[in-house]
Amino acid sequence: MTQFIPQRLLVTGGAGFIGSNFVHYWTSHYPQTPLWVLDALTYAGNLNNIHTLIENHQISFIQGDINNPVLIHDLLNQHQIDTIIHFAAESHVDRSILGPGAFVNTNVLGTFNLLETFRQYWIGQGKPDHLRFLHISTDEVFGSLAPHEPSFSETTAYAPNSPYSASKAGSDHLVRSYFHTYGLPTLITNCSNNYGPYHFPEKLIPLMCVNILLGQTLPVYGDGLNVRDWLFVEDHCRAIDVVLHHAPAGETFNIGGNCEITNIDLITTLCRLMDELALNLPVAPSHRLITFVTDRPGHDRRYGMDTTKIKTQLGWLPSVSLEEGLRKTVSWYLNHSDWWMPLLSDDYRRYYHQVYGT
Ligand code: NAD
Ligand code: TYD
């Protein structure tokens, strides 16, 4: 198996949900590797996610935009980066429906800028094999599955349906083309829905946790029978670790929890766990808060991931069951109102009003 040892990491989007979990994972497993986080701190970026690591000088933080070529050029050269792990993105389907422009700007143009600046840097170094550009992507690029269709594999044709997934598909294609055209040592991972700590409270699972704790309605789109495959975020971080160390450049891997569930079953499970773990909920049992609302336009019916390739080639498997991961997540939101309460800002309420109308 290929063995690549990252020496000096640049993590884009490291103040967001998965990026910050990854930075915590990496610093606890590889405390000796210098790591720089570059993040624009959009509404989804939060320095509180990584402030202990910054204060303890375990990582360095730079606020900036992946669309800034001068900044990227300087960072790569000053710190002699050999590995970029690219999480930075606009990541919420509902926001992409309200305003697709930011998605094209960050996900397509930003990724292009990062790739192109990295390519120039790689050329300047004499095109070494021992650099990596790992692009973090999503199962949503493959489109929507009917109930009995086989899960997405690495060879499934792309068929994105939302401006979010279309912009991620565009970025995946650019990354792929930079390997095939220039030989730039790139990797792509496509992962299913993640959940866990530090998840901004407008995505399904944190939104439900926060609303149960506040006694607010739990908005379920359509009939609630859309299916997603959920993966605990720490398992995703471990998969990225394995891909980075062992995958040959140019490869792409699907990552998933092998754990498909309808939204309504997932939400009912969250309610059960909250009822069990929380004292004095404003409304109990909390499933009384479930409210069916107008469906999301173009809502993909089902995502499912075939993870045979990463299992057989790299030996990765999810290790946290859905019940266990949801229990950890519910406990985390229960014990971290100091983290999520300040995020329910006027901007958040405006967004909420735009999407849900109340
Ligand atoms: P997130 O929205 O929580 O975080 C994105 C981060 O990127 C934020 O910190 C934000 O400030 C930063 N950012 C946005 N635009 C930027 C720019 N122009 N320059 C620099 N930084 C910028 O997203 P997430 O859920 O952590 O997702 C991370 C990556 O993983 C994304 O690429 C996403 O497509 C992918 N992904 C997410 C999931 C999921 O379930 N959340 C699943 C599969 C793949
Ligand atoms: P989301 O977390 O936005 O992820 P994605 O759409 O990228 O998979 O939503 C997960 C599922 O939950 C999706 O089918 C849409 C649904 N959903 C609701 O039913 N209500 C909500 O308020 C939200 C945010 C999502």
Tab-separated table of C-alpha atoms and ligand atoms in Angstrom, residues 12-20 38-46 49 63-68 86-92 102 105-107 110 135-140 164 168 189-195 198-200 202-203 230-231 233 236 255, ligand 1:
chain	number	residue	atom	x	y	z
A	12	THR	CA	-9.116	25.052	4.246
A	13	GLY	CA	-12.489	25.465	5.975
A	14	GLY	CA	-10.986	24.231	9.253
A	15	ALA	CA	-13.314	26.427	11.338
A	16	GLY	CA	-16.442	24.771	9.918
A	17	PHE	CA	-18.156	21.579	11.036
A	18	ILE	CA	-16.140	18.745	9.467
A	19	GLY	CA	-12.950	20.799	9.079
A	20	SER	CA	-12.815	21.617	12.801
A	38	LEU	CA	-7.308	28.924	6.338
A	39	ASP	CA	-10.934	29.958	6.747
A	40	ALA	CA	-12.964	32.979	5.619
A	41	LEU	CA	-15.214	32.697	8.716
A	42	THR	CA	-18.508	32.900	6.858
A	43	TYR	CA	-21.722	32.364	8.870
A	44	ALA	CA	-20.705	28.655	9.055
A	45	GLY	CA	-17.151	29.243	10.285
A	46	ASN	CA	-16.675	29.552	14.029
A	49	ASN	CA	-14.647	25.322	17.283
A	63	GLN	CA	-8.565	34.303	8.193
A	64	GLY	CA	-8.828	34.524	4.404
A	65	ASP	CA	-10.603	33.526	1.231
A	66	ILE	CA	-9.664	30.591	-1.009
A	67	ASN	CA	-10.399	32.970	-3.888
A	68	ASN	CA	-7.325	35.064	-2.972
A	86	HIS	CA	-9.741	21.224	1.107
A	87	PHE	CA	-12.956	21.431	3.154
A	88	ALA	CA	-13.842	25.087	2.515
A	89	ALA	CA	-17.199	25.355	0.764
A	90	GLU	CA	-20.692	26.681	0.883
A	91	SER	CA	-22.352	23.509	2.097
A	92	HIS	CA	-26.096	23.901	2.676
A	102	ALA	CA	-21.991	32.133	-3.493
A	105	ASN	CA	-17.998	31.512	-6.331
A	106	THR	CA	-16.578	29.455	-3.465
A	107	ASN	CA	-17.042	25.860	-4.572
A	110	GLY	CA	-12.446	29.031	-5.117
A	135	HIS	CA	-10.537	17.446	-2.083
A	136	ILE	CA	-13.446	16.742	0.278
A	137	SER	CA	-16.702	16.181	-1.573
A	138	THR	CA	-20.151	14.732	-1.177
A	139	ASP	CA	-22.406	11.846	-2.256
A	140	GLU	CA	-24.877	14.473	-3.521
A	164	TYR	CA	-24.961	22.981	-4.100
A	168	LYS	CA	-19.435	20.456	-5.820
A	189	THR	CA	-13.358	11.666	-1.324
A	190	ASN	CA	-17.155	11.686	-1.643
A	191	CYS	CA	-18.865	11.258	1.703
A	192	SER	CA	-22.451	10.831	2.851
A	193	ASN	CA	-24.213	13.072	5.421
A	194	ASN	CA	-22.096	13.713	8.516
A	195	TYR	CA	-23.290	14.480	12.035
A	198	TYR	CA	-19.789	21.647	16.098
A	199	HIS	CA	-22.499	21.217	13.424
A	200	PHE	CA	-24.080	24.583	12.609
A	202	GLU	CA	-29.436	24.931	10.471
A	203	LYS	CA	-28.616	21.398	9.192
A	230	TRP	CA	-25.451	9.093	8.014
A	231	LEU	CA	-21.847	8.923	9.213
A	233	VAL	CA	-17.980	12.833	11.776
A	236	HIS	CA	-15.158	10.526	8.335
A	255	ILE	CA	-17.165	7.111	2.244
B	1	NAD	P1	-19.458	24.055	6.811
B	1	NAD	O1	-20.404	24.902	6.040
B	1	NAD	O2	-19.775	23.704	8.237
B	1	NAD	O3	-18.007	24.704	6.821
B	1	NAD	C1	-17.446	25.311	5.687
B	1	NAD	C2	-16.273	26.164	6.146
B	1	NAD	O4	-15.683	26.757	4.978
B	1	NAD	C3	-16.675	27.318	7.082
B	1	NAD	O5	-15.785	27.373	8.173
B	1	NAD	C4	-16.558	28.551	6.208
B	1	NAD	O6	-16.215	29.720	6.940
B	1	NAD	C5	-15.446	28.153	5.245
B	1	NAD	N1	-15.510	28.877	3.967
B	1	NAD	C6	-16.607	29.088	3.191
B	1	NAD	N2	-16.278	29.810	2.112
B	1	NAD	C7	-14.935	30.051	2.185
B	1	NAD	C8	-14.007	30.724	1.358
B	1	NAD	N3	-14.393	31.338	0.227
B	1	NAD	N4	-12.711	30.762	1.725
B	1	NAD	C9	-12.301	30.156	2.887
B	1	NAD	N5	-13.146	29.518	3.719
B	1	NAD	C10	-14.453	29.454	3.373
B	1	NAD	O7	-19.279	22.730	5.946
B	1	NAD	P2	-19.027	21.216	6.386
B	1	NAD	O8	-20.311	20.569	6.641
B	1	NAD	O9	-17.967	21.213	7.427
B	1	NAD	O10	-18.441	20.623	5.036
B	1	NAD	C11	-17.051	20.665	4.758
B	1	NAD	C12	-16.800	20.044	3.392
B	1	NAD	O11	-17.279	18.698	3.383
B	1	NAD	C13	-17.535	20.771	2.261
B	1	NAD	O12	-16.690	20.800	1.141
B	1	NAD	C14	-18.740	19.882	2.002
B	1	NAD	O13	-19.147	19.976	0.658
B	1	NAD	C15	-18.193	18.513	2.320
B	1	NAD	N6	-19.169	17.521	2.789
B	1	NAD	C16	-20.036	17.828	3.802
B	1	NAD	C17	-20.905	16.849	4.273
B	1	NAD	C18	-21.842	17.115	5.431
B	1	NAD	O14	-22.679	16.265	5.756
B	1	NAD	N7	-21.744	18.243	6.113
B	1	NAD	C19	-20.924	15.581	3.684
B	1	NAD	C20	-20.023	15.314	2.651
B	1	NAD	C21	-19.140	16.291	2.219
